[in-house]
Short mmCIF file of C-alpha atoms in Angstrom, two decimals:
data_model
loop_
_atom_site.label_atom_id
_atom_site.label_comp_id
_atom_site.label_asym_id
_atom_site.label_seq_id
_atom_site.Cartn_x
_atom_site.Cartn_y
_atom_site.Cartn_z
CA UNK A 1 128.77 121.72 67.81
CA UNK A 2 128.74 120.65 71.47
CA UNK A 3 131.98 118.83 72.47
CA UNK A 4 131.64 116.31 75.26
CA UNK A 5 133.98 115.75 77.98
CA UNK A 6 135.14 112.48 76.71
CA UNK A 7 135.78 113.93 73.42
CA UNK A 8 138.15 116.67 75.00
CA UNK A 9 139.91 113.91 76.97
CA UNK A 10 140.49 111.82 73.85
CA UNK A 11 141.73 114.95 72.03
CA UNK A 12 143.97 115.81 74.93
CA UNK A 13 145.55 112.37 75.22
CA UNK A 14 146.01 112.44 71.34
CA UNK A 15 147.94 115.89 71.39
CA UNK A 16 149.90 114.74 74.22
CA UNK A 17 150.88 111.66 72.25
CA UNK A 18 151.72 113.52 69.27
CA UNK A 19 153.99 116.01 71.17
CA UNK A 20 155.78 113.23 72.90
CA UNK A 21 156.36 111.50 69.71
CA UNK A 22 157.81 114.57 68.04
CA UNK A 23 159.92 115.12 71.17
CA UNK A 24 161.74 111.63 71.20
CA UNK A 25 164.26 112.28 68.30
CA UNK A 26 165.40 115.37 70.16
CA UNK A 27 166.08 113.10 73.25
CA UNK A 28 167.88 110.80 70.68
CA UNK A 29 169.95 113.83 69.61
CA UNK A 30 170.79 114.57 73.35
CA UNK A 31 171.86 111.05 73.89
CA UNK A 32 174.05 110.98 70.94
CA UNK A 33 176.24 113.69 72.13
CA UNK A 34 179.82 112.76 72.87
CA UNK A 35 183.14 114.40 74.08
CA UNK A 36 183.64 115.86 70.58
CA UNK A 37 180.09 116.96 69.27
CA UNK A 38 177.40 118.75 71.15
CA UNK A 39 173.85 118.73 69.94
CA UNK A 40 172.48 121.95 68.77
CA UNK A 41 168.70 121.46 69.50
CA UNK A 42 167.26 121.07 66.09
CA UNK A 43 166.39 118.14 63.74
CA UNK A 44 165.69 120.22 60.60
CA UNK A 45 166.22 123.59 59.23
CA UNK A 46 169.28 124.06 61.49
CA UNK A 47 170.31 127.45 59.87
CA UNK A 48 166.82 128.85 60.70
CA UNK A 49 166.70 127.27 64.00
CA UNK A 50 170.11 128.90 65.22
CA UNK A 51 168.63 132.14 63.88
CA UNK A 52 165.71 131.84 66.36
CA UNK A 53 168.05 131.24 69.32
CA UNK A 54 169.83 134.18 68.21
CA UNK A 55 166.74 136.15 68.42
CA UNK A 56 166.05 134.84 71.93
CA UNK A 57 169.46 135.94 72.77
CA UNK A 58 168.46 139.43 72.00
CA UNK A 59 165.61 139.15 74.42
CA UNK A 60 168.07 137.88 76.94
CA UNK A 61 170.09 141.20 76.44
CA UNK A 62 167.09 143.12 77.29
CA UNK A 63 166.13 144.15 73.90
CA UNK A 64 162.61 144.58 72.89
CA UNK A 65 163.13 145.39 69.27
CA UNK A 66 164.62 142.83 66.72
CA UNK A 67 167.68 143.68 64.73
CA UNK A 68 169.59 141.36 62.26
CA UNK A 69 172.42 139.33 63.91
CA UNK A 70 173.87 137.97 60.69
CA UNK A 71 174.71 141.48 59.11
CA UNK A 72 177.11 144.28 60.21
CA UNK A 73 175.28 147.10 58.53
CA UNK A 74 173.99 149.59 60.97
CA UNK A 75 170.11 149.68 61.17
CA UNK A 76 167.49 150.44 63.54
CA UNK A 77 165.45 147.72 65.35
CA UNK A 78 161.75 147.00 64.81
CA UNK A 79 159.03 145.18 66.58
CA UNK A 80 159.37 141.92 64.75
CA UNK A 81 159.88 138.27 66.14
CA UNK A 82 158.40 139.23 69.56
CA UNK A 83 157.47 135.75 70.68
CA UNK A 84 161.26 134.93 70.49
CA UNK A 85 162.36 138.02 72.10
CA UNK A 86 159.91 137.08 74.88
CA UNK A 87 161.03 133.50 75.11
CA UNK A 88 164.74 134.87 75.35
CA UNK A 89 163.56 136.90 78.50
CA UNK A 90 162.18 133.78 80.05
CA UNK A 91 165.36 131.61 79.42
CA UNK A 92 167.54 134.53 80.79
CA UNK A 93 165.75 133.88 84.35
CA UNK A 94 167.12 130.50 84.36
CA UNK A 95 170.84 130.70 83.19
CA UNK A 96 173.84 132.86 81.93
CA UNK A 97 177.10 132.42 80.34
CA UNK A 98 177.77 129.38 78.52
CA UNK A 99 174.79 127.49 80.20
CA UNK A 100 172.50 129.98 78.44
CA UNK A 101 172.50 128.27 75.18
CA UNK A 102 171.18 125.17 76.83
CA UNK A 103 168.54 127.08 78.55
CA UNK A 104 167.32 128.75 75.48
CA UNK A 105 167.08 125.37 73.74
CA UNK A 106 165.02 123.79 76.66
CA UNK A 107 162.67 127.23 76.54
CA UNK A 108 162.31 126.77 72.85
CA UNK A 109 161.10 123.11 72.97
CA UNK A 110 158.98 124.10 75.97
CA UNK A 111 157.17 126.48 73.73
CA UNK A 112 156.95 124.10 70.86
CA UNK A 113 155.25 121.67 73.10
CA UNK A 114 152.99 124.18 74.72
CA UNK A 115 151.89 125.77 71.45
CA UNK A 116 151.80 122.52 69.72
CA UNK A 117 149.28 121.05 72.22
CA UNK A 118 147.21 124.44 72.08
CA UNK A 119 147.35 124.05 68.14
CA UNK A 120 145.71 120.56 68.23
CA UNK A 121 143.14 121.50 70.72
CA UNK A 122 142.27 124.49 68.55
CA UNK A 123 141.97 122.36 65.68
CA UNK A 124 139.45 120.17 67.17
CA UNK A 125 137.30 123.09 68.32
CA UNK A 126 137.39 124.58 64.85
CA UNK A 127 136.34 121.11 63.27
CA UNK A 128 133.43 121.13 65.52
CA UNK A 129 131.96 124.00 63.97
CA UNK A 130 131.51 122.11 60.95
CA UNK A 131 131.29 118.47 61.84
CA UNK A 132 129.12 116.94 64.48
CA UNK A 133 129.81 113.30 64.48
CA UNK A 134 132.76 112.54 66.95
CA UNK A 135 134.47 109.96 64.67
CA UNK A 136 134.49 112.24 61.69
CA UNK A 137 135.85 114.98 63.80
CA UNK A 138 138.88 112.87 64.91
CA UNK A 139 139.46 111.59 61.40
CA UNK A 140 139.81 115.42 60.44
CA UNK A 141 141.97 116.20 63.12
CA UNK A 142 144.29 113.18 62.44
CA UNK A 143 144.39 114.38 58.70
CA UNK A 144 145.12 117.88 59.86
CA UNK A 145 147.67 117.14 62.16
CA UNK A 146 149.53 114.27 60.60
CA UNK A 147 148.34 114.24 57.15
CA UNK A 148 150.71 114.85 54.25
CA UNK A 149 151.04 114.05 50.62
CA UNK A 150 152.78 111.68 48.27
CA UNK A 151 156.24 113.00 49.12
CA UNK A 152 157.08 109.80 50.79
CA UNK A 153 156.23 108.05 47.34
CA UNK A 154 158.34 110.20 45.32
CA UNK A 155 161.40 109.59 47.63
CA UNK A 156 160.63 105.97 47.56
CA UNK A 157 160.58 105.72 43.68
CA UNK A 158 163.53 108.04 43.33
CA UNK A 159 161.99 111.25 42.81
CA UNK A 160 163.04 113.04 45.75
CA UNK A 161 164.36 115.96 43.61
CA UNK A 162 161.81 115.79 40.99
CA UNK A 163 161.24 118.89 38.90
CA UNK A 164 164.28 120.34 40.81
CA UNK A 165 162.48 120.68 44.26
CA UNK A 166 162.10 118.36 47.16
CA UNK A 167 158.25 117.53 47.75
CA UNK A 168 156.21 120.34 49.15
CA UNK A 169 155.06 118.11 52.00
CA UNK A 170 158.62 117.93 53.29
CA UNK A 171 159.53 121.75 52.80
CA UNK A 172 156.41 123.71 53.27
CA UNK A 173 155.26 123.83 56.97
CA UNK A 174 152.76 126.43 56.22
CA UNK A 175 150.93 124.05 54.05
CA UNK A 176 150.61 121.18 56.63
CA UNK A 177 151.17 120.79 60.39
CA UNK A 178 153.48 118.04 61.38
CA UNK A 179 156.84 120.18 60.56
CA UNK A 180 155.26 123.00 62.64
CA UNK A 181 154.57 120.60 65.54
CA UNK A 182 158.15 119.03 64.98
CA UNK A 183 160.11 122.35 65.35
CA UNK A 184 158.41 125.60 64.59
CA UNK A 185 156.69 126.91 67.73
CA UNK A 186 156.00 130.61 66.19
CA UNK A 187 154.09 129.25 63.43
CA UNK A 188 152.02 126.93 65.97
CA UNK A 189 151.16 130.06 67.87
CA UNK A 190 150.13 131.99 64.81
CA UNK A 191 148.01 129.36 63.33
CA UNK A 192 146.36 128.94 66.75
CA UNK A 193 145.69 132.66 66.92
CA UNK A 194 144.39 132.72 63.28
CA UNK A 195 141.79 129.99 64.11
CA UNK A 196 140.81 131.29 67.30
CA UNK A 197 140.15 134.71 65.43
CA UNK A 198 137.89 133.12 63.11
CA UNK A 199 136.09 131.17 65.99
CA UNK A 200 135.44 134.40 67.51
CA UNK A 201 134.26 136.00 64.15
CA UNK A 202 131.81 133.08 63.81
CA UNK A 203 130.43 133.85 67.25
CA UNK A 204 130.10 137.59 66.17
CA UNK A 205 128.04 136.44 63.14
CA UNK A 206 125.74 134.56 65.17
CA UNK A 207 125.10 137.59 67.43
CA UNK A 208 122.66 140.37 66.79
CA UNK A 209 123.77 142.41 69.95
CA UNK A 210 127.19 142.54 71.53
CA UNK A 211 128.98 141.31 68.42
CA UNK A 212 131.40 144.01 68.62
CA UNK A 213 133.43 142.47 71.55
CA UNK A 214 133.73 139.20 69.78
CA UNK A 215 135.07 140.96 66.54
CA UNK A 216 137.57 143.03 68.74
CA UNK A 217 138.70 139.90 70.30
CA UNK A 218 139.11 138.30 66.74
CA UNK A 219 141.25 141.28 65.87
CA UNK A 220 143.41 141.00 68.87
CA UNK A 221 144.10 137.36 68.17
CA UNK A 222 145.20 138.30 64.83
CA UNK A 223 147.54 140.95 66.29
CA UNK A 224 149.13 137.90 68.15
CA UNK A 225 149.32 136.24 64.65
CA UNK A 226 150.94 139.29 63.15
CA UNK A 227 153.49 139.64 65.82
CA UNK A 228 154.45 135.85 65.06
CA UNK A 229 154.17 136.22 61.13
CA UNK A 230 153.42 139.79 59.93
CA UNK A 231 152.61 138.78 56.53
CA UNK A 232 149.76 136.56 57.60
CA UNK A 233 147.71 139.77 58.25
CA UNK A 234 147.21 140.65 54.62
CA UNK A 235 146.71 136.59 53.99
CA UNK A 236 143.79 136.97 56.40
CA UNK A 237 142.51 140.03 54.69
CA UNK A 238 142.53 138.19 51.35
CA UNK A 239 140.68 135.23 52.93
CA UNK A 240 137.91 137.52 54.35
CA UNK A 241 137.49 139.33 51.16
CA UNK A 242 137.21 136.14 48.98
CA UNK A 243 134.91 134.59 51.58
CA UNK A 244 132.53 137.73 51.45
CA UNK A 245 132.72 137.70 47.49
CA UNK A 246 131.91 133.85 47.48
CA UNK A 247 128.84 134.52 49.77
CA UNK A 248 127.75 137.35 47.48
CA UNK A 249 127.81 135.16 44.58
CA UNK A 250 126.09 132.21 46.14
CA UNK A 251 123.33 134.20 48.15
CA UNK A 252 123.03 137.07 45.32
CA UNK A 253 123.14 139.72 47.82
CA UNK A 254 126.01 141.44 49.63
CA UNK A 255 126.73 139.92 53.00
CA UNK A 256 126.61 142.84 55.03
CA UNK A 257 126.18 141.18 58.39
CA UNK A 258 129.89 139.58 57.84
CA UNK A 259 130.97 142.61 56.43
CA UNK A 260 130.70 144.78 59.47
CA UNK A 261 132.06 142.03 61.90
CA UNK A 262 135.00 141.43 59.73
CA UNK A 263 135.78 145.13 59.08
CA UNK A 264 136.00 145.73 62.91
CA UNK A 265 138.24 142.68 63.40
CA UNK A 266 140.55 143.97 60.37
CA UNK A 267 140.57 147.50 61.95
CA UNK A 268 141.79 146.44 65.12
CA UNK A 269 144.97 144.53 63.37
CA UNK A 270 145.38 147.23 60.99
CA UNK A 271 147.98 149.59 62.83
CA UNK A 272 150.25 146.42 63.06
CA UNK A 273 150.01 145.93 59.40
CA UNK A 274 150.74 149.35 58.50
CA UNK A 275 153.71 149.61 61.25
CA UNK A 276 155.32 146.44 59.57
CA UNK A 277 154.81 148.06 56.15
CA UNK A 278 156.31 151.21 57.25
CA UNK A 279 159.26 149.33 58.78
CA UNK A 280 160.30 147.34 55.48
CA UNK A 281 159.61 150.37 53.19
CA UNK A 282 161.62 152.89 55.36
CA UNK A 283 164.40 150.59 56.85
CA UNK A 284 166.87 149.79 54.04
CA UNK A 285 168.40 146.90 55.86
CA UNK A 286 165.19 145.13 56.55
CA UNK A 287 163.82 146.12 53.06
CA UNK A 288 166.88 144.24 51.60
CA UNK A 289 166.49 141.30 53.89
CA UNK A 290 163.04 140.86 52.85
CA UNK A 291 163.68 141.13 49.18
CA UNK A 292 166.58 138.42 49.28
CA UNK A 293 164.17 135.88 51.22
CA UNK A 294 163.19 133.99 48.16
CA UNK A 295 160.71 130.99 48.68
CA UNK A 296 159.41 130.44 45.21
CA UNK A 297 156.55 127.77 44.56
CA UNK A 298 157.86 124.74 42.99
CA UNK A 299 156.30 123.16 39.59
CA UNK A 300 152.37 122.83 40.04
CA UNK A 301 152.87 119.02 39.79
CA UNK A 302 154.38 119.03 43.09
CA UNK A 303 151.29 120.69 44.71
CA UNK A 304 149.20 118.05 43.08
CA UNK A 305 151.45 115.32 44.52
CA UNK A 306 151.33 117.09 47.83
CA UNK A 307 147.62 117.55 48.26
CA UNK A 308 145.84 115.03 45.90
CA UNK A 309 145.38 112.36 48.62
CA UNK A 310 143.18 114.81 50.45
CA UNK A 311 141.86 116.82 47.57
CA UNK A 312 140.01 113.72 45.96
CA UNK A 313 137.72 113.12 48.95
CA UNK A 314 137.54 117.05 49.58
CA UNK A 315 136.21 117.59 46.36
CA UNK A 316 133.16 115.20 47.17
CA UNK A 317 132.28 117.57 49.94
CA UNK A 318 132.22 120.87 48.05
CA UNK A 319 128.61 120.59 47.04
CA UNK A 320 127.65 119.58 50.78
CA UNK A 321 129.54 122.66 51.92
CA UNK A 322 128.26 125.21 49.27
CA UNK A 323 124.45 124.01 50.04
CA UNK A 324 124.80 124.75 53.82
CA UNK A 325 122.96 128.18 54.66
CA UNK A 326 125.48 128.72 57.26
CA UNK A 327 128.03 130.97 55.89
CA UNK A 328 130.98 129.54 57.65
CA UNK A 329 130.88 126.59 55.27
CA UNK A 330 131.51 128.89 52.36
CA UNK A 331 134.70 129.89 54.16
CA UNK A 332 136.03 126.10 53.66
CA UNK A 333 135.53 126.09 49.92
CA UNK A 334 136.91 129.71 49.69
CA UNK A 335 140.13 128.77 51.43
CA UNK A 336 141.12 125.52 49.55
CA UNK A 337 140.15 127.22 46.08
CA UNK A 338 142.22 130.36 46.85
CA UNK A 339 145.28 128.81 47.97
CA UNK A 340 146.23 127.32 44.54
CA UNK A 341 145.94 130.54 42.96
CA UNK A 342 147.76 132.80 45.48
CA UNK A 343 150.94 130.62 45.86
CA UNK A 344 152.06 131.78 42.31
CA UNK A 345 151.35 135.56 42.92
CA UNK A 346 154.44 137.54 41.88
CA UNK A 347 156.19 137.77 45.40
CA UNK A 348 159.42 136.37 46.89
CA UNK A 349 157.65 134.27 49.37
CA UNK A 350 155.01 132.30 47.31
CA UNK A 351 154.88 128.87 48.88
CA UNK A 352 154.37 130.45 52.28
CA UNK A 353 150.86 131.58 51.13
CA UNK A 354 149.81 128.09 51.48
CA UNK A 355 149.49 128.72 55.09
CA UNK A 356 146.78 126.73 56.79
CA UNK A 357 145.31 125.15 53.86
CA UNK A 358 145.52 121.80 55.58
CA UNK A 359 142.67 123.01 58.01
CA UNK A 360 139.70 123.37 55.48
CA UNK A 361 141.23 120.49 53.45
CA UNK A 362 141.12 118.21 56.36
CA UNK A 363 137.34 119.02 57.29
CA UNK A 364 136.23 118.68 53.78
CA UNK A 365 138.14 115.32 53.29
CA UNK A 366 136.72 113.77 56.45
CA UNK A 367 133.14 114.96 55.42
CA UNK A 368 133.73 113.74 51.69
CA UNK A 369 134.84 110.34 52.88
CA UNK A 370 131.53 109.78 54.43
CA UNK A 371 129.54 111.15 51.48
CA UNK A 372 131.68 109.54 48.69
CA UNK A 373 131.25 105.84 49.66
CA UNK A 374 129.30 103.60 52.08
CA UNK A 375 132.42 101.60 52.62
CA UNK A 376 133.39 104.00 55.05
CA UNK A 377 136.25 102.04 57.10
CA UNK A 378 137.95 100.97 53.94
CA UNK A 379 138.06 104.56 52.42
CA UNK A 380 139.23 105.97 55.76
CA UNK A 381 141.97 103.38 56.19
CA UNK A 382 143.16 103.87 52.48
CA UNK A 383 143.43 107.92 52.83
CA UNK A 384 145.24 107.38 56.27
CA UNK A 385 147.50 104.85 54.64
CA UNK A 386 148.41 107.49 51.78
CA UNK A 387 148.38 110.55 53.86
CA UNK A 388 150.33 109.72 57.19
CA UNK A 389 153.57 108.15 55.71
CA UNK A 390 155.20 111.70 55.16
CA UNK A 391 154.91 112.27 58.86
CA UNK A 392 156.38 108.97 59.55
CA UNK A 393 159.29 109.69 57.13
CA UNK A 394 160.07 113.02 58.48
CA UNK A 395 160.25 111.62 62.12
CA UNK A 396 162.45 108.66 61.13
CA UNK A 397 164.58 111.10 59.02
CA UNK A 398 165.18 113.31 62.02
CA UNK A 399 165.82 110.21 64.48
CA UNK A 400 168.50 108.73 62.14
CA UNK A 401 170.17 111.79 61.38
CA UNK A 402 171.11 112.58 64.87
CA UNK A 403 172.38 109.11 65.52
CA UNK A 404 175.63 110.20 63.77
CA UNK A 405 176.83 113.60 65.16
CA UNK A 406 177.76 115.84 62.41
CA UNK A 407 177.30 119.56 61.21
CA UNK A 408 174.82 121.33 61.28
CA UNK A 409 172.78 119.63 63.87
CA UNK A 410 175.97 119.30 66.13
CA UNK A 411 178.77 121.45 66.81
CA UNK A 412 182.39 120.64 67.82
CA UNK A 413 183.07 121.05 71.49
CA UNK A 414 186.45 122.57 70.54
CA UNK A 415 184.51 125.34 68.54
CA UNK A 416 182.13 125.93 71.52
CA UNK A 417 185.20 126.57 74.01
CA UNK A 418 186.40 129.01 71.52
CA UNK A 419 183.34 130.91 71.16
CA UNK A 420 182.67 130.92 74.86
CA UNK A 421 186.05 132.57 75.24
CA UNK A 422 185.61 134.93 72.48
CA UNK A 423 182.29 135.97 74.17
CA UNK A 424 184.05 136.57 77.38
CA UNK A 425 186.58 138.84 75.66
CA UNK A 426 185.01 140.74 73.25
CA UNK A 427 182.51 143.58 73.62
CA UNK A 428 178.86 142.83 72.85
CA UNK A 429 177.87 143.48 69.19
CA UNK A 430 181.39 143.03 67.88
CA UNK A 431 181.53 141.58 64.21
CA UNK A 432 183.12 138.25 63.62
CA UNK A 433 184.48 136.75 60.25
CA UNK A 434 184.28 133.05 60.20
CA UNK A 435 183.21 130.11 57.93
CA UNK A 436 179.49 130.17 57.22
CA UNK A 437 178.95 127.31 59.31
CA UNK A 438 180.58 128.86 62.47
CA UNK A 439 178.78 132.28 61.79
CA UNK A 440 175.31 130.53 61.55
CA UNK A 441 175.78 129.28 65.15
CA UNK A 442 177.89 132.13 66.64
CA UNK A 443 174.86 134.55 67.32
CA UNK A 444 173.08 132.04 68.99
CA UNK A 445 176.16 131.11 71.18
CA UNK A 446 177.41 134.75 71.74
CA UNK A 447 176.31 138.17 71.86
CA UNK A 448 178.05 138.85 68.83
CA UNK A 449 177.54 139.58 65.22
CA UNK A 450 178.42 137.19 62.48
CA UNK A 451 179.60 138.76 59.06
CA UNK A 452 178.22 135.99 57.31
CA UNK A 453 176.10 133.07 58.48
CA UNK A 454 172.38 133.05 57.18
CA UNK A 455 171.16 133.29 53.69
CA UNK A 456 168.32 135.78 54.03
CA UNK A 457 169.74 137.39 57.21
CA UNK A 458 173.06 138.11 55.78
CA UNK A 459 172.70 140.88 53.27
CA UNK A 460 174.56 140.25 50.10
CA UNK A 461 174.96 136.64 51.35
CA UNK A 462 176.65 135.18 48.08
CA UNK A 463 179.14 138.10 47.59
CA UNK A 464 179.99 138.12 51.38
CA UNK A 465 180.51 134.26 51.30
CA UNK A 466 182.54 134.57 48.30
CA UNK A 467 184.95 137.25 50.10
CA UNK A 468 185.02 135.10 53.05
CA UNK A 469 186.28 132.01 51.34
CA UNK A 470 188.79 134.10 49.26
CA UNK A 471 189.95 135.56 52.46
CA UNK A 472 190.80 132.40 54.20
CA UNK A 473 192.27 131.27 50.85
CA UNK A 474 194.50 134.21 50.95
CA UNK A 475 193.12 135.17 47.43
CA UNK A 476 191.81 138.67 48.13
CA UNK A 477 193.68 141.71 46.70
CA UNK A 478 195.47 143.68 49.50
CA UNK A 479 192.82 146.71 49.07
CA UNK A 480 189.69 144.29 49.19
CA UNK A 481 191.32 142.42 52.23
CA UNK A 482 192.10 145.62 54.16
CA UNK A 483 188.43 146.87 53.25
CA UNK A 484 186.81 143.55 54.75
CA UNK A 485 188.98 143.72 57.87
CA UNK A 486 187.67 147.06 58.43
CA UNK A 487 184.15 145.82 58.62
CA UNK A 488 185.00 143.13 61.35
CA UNK A 489 186.45 142.98 64.67
CA UNK A 490 187.41 139.32 65.10
CA UNK A 491 188.35 136.57 62.76
CA UNK A 492 187.91 132.70 63.63
CA UNK A 493 190.20 130.21 62.04
CA UNK A 494 188.63 126.57 62.02
CA UNK A 495 191.17 123.43 62.24
CA UNK A 496 190.86 123.09 58.27
CA UNK A 497 192.02 126.79 57.85
CA UNK A 498 195.69 128.00 57.89
CA UNK A 499 196.05 131.10 59.73
CA UNK A 500 199.63 131.55 58.06
CA UNK A 501 197.97 132.17 54.89
CA UNK A 502 195.77 135.35 55.61
CA UNK A 503 196.45 136.36 59.26
CA UNK A 504 199.16 138.81 58.77
CA UNK A 505 198.61 141.80 61.10
CA UNK A 506 196.04 140.18 63.26
CA UNK A 507 196.43 139.63 66.95
CA UNK A 508 195.82 135.89 68.31
CA UNK A 509 193.60 136.10 71.41
CA UNK A 510 192.19 132.58 71.58
CA UNK A 511 194.66 129.48 70.48
CA UNK A 512 193.76 125.92 70.08
CA UNK A 513 192.12 123.92 67.24
CA UNK A 514 189.82 126.90 66.64
CA UNK A 515 192.04 130.27 66.55
CA UNK A 516 190.44 133.66 67.23
CA UNK A 517 192.43 136.77 66.05
CA UNK A 518 191.54 140.39 66.79
CA UNK A 519 191.58 142.95 63.94
CA UNK A 520 193.79 145.81 65.46
CA UNK A 521 192.48 149.31 65.09
CA UNK A 522 194.44 152.55 64.98
#
């Protein structure tokens, strides 16, 4: 288990290179800006990206509780997305006004790099619990960090939307690592906290006396995890339970030693789980937001294509891990066996339940390669040649996409000027009706609320989007139009919208390619 200084040096260099490589496309995006377009700071999932910045902006405003910035329905805030609120407070130290957006993007990517480095280092420390040969450790870390499935091959042969879904290694960051390192700092922090918690639990398992401190620290790590992604807490509970059950079956005696240590850690994080459950059960707005956040698992063959490259060598290590007297090896087996079952549980975020499975899979695959064949180098190179192209595809896709400025990764500068002027004129938390594209970006750029702008975070998104489109096309009945305008304070017309169709009775306050109207109140 000992890690030499030279190993740590190599791992640190590897981590720095990975994070440097993932940062290059963002630099390309900045260089692609011109007098008409400004880069928004994201390479994929821009809708969610701008929602993260909107959460950071709440922190800038001094808030400690999260509220939806894409829904106008009144509701109480809750202790959710705390990492982004804290990042917003940091960004607020450096800038204000129109410059605040750029400061938030910089802080976001500083966190992405920092938490990405942390995750890779934690990966190596976790791997060292199971593998003692440095070259196998390095292989496991590369597979864990950059490994993917055959999504790249499906894309090449024209099956990019096979069985009505993109490949899982392109759309499920929870099941891999590269997308997390590429643009999702809260998931990097959550996974780091998850694994550190397990490392502390392993330490508690080794101690006869004083283990309580390690278990409590494990629970505190899982609190950090839960503050990033609350539903990871029941995921950890499920994993702990299945791990204990597997040990009971293997050893034919109840694992009391693990039980008490895991129970103490679980009790520490339990209040956060209870709080989150109460929030979503009693806050109607949050409950409806959660219910419409649909992330269903694709056809099982997509998971086969996404994991078969690592699953084949990993299967060769199952017996090796099962025969180890150390109970932590059984955790690896439990994890990879459990995930294919739970990703089809009848809940609305099925595919997110694949969280972290790349960790045990990478360890077992590296060990299995060494056990499977004496032709070690050939087997290793073959697996790398099949597992790494997905990361390369994602990196190239992000890089080439930002060479040509366009929505949603870029915003027209005329739009930014209109939003900045509206933010100066309008009271905070005013509700703004606009196209979905403008609405998605608006809460990240201003202190205002978008009437429609984000699928899950806009309640009744489909209905509101239809109403918005009919409003701008002047197709709403007068009564429906009046009802809609009673819910908003301002209306933004883009260059392609004709205010003459639907702006009757509204007051023009910002003129130009993007026109902003105030809704008069009696």
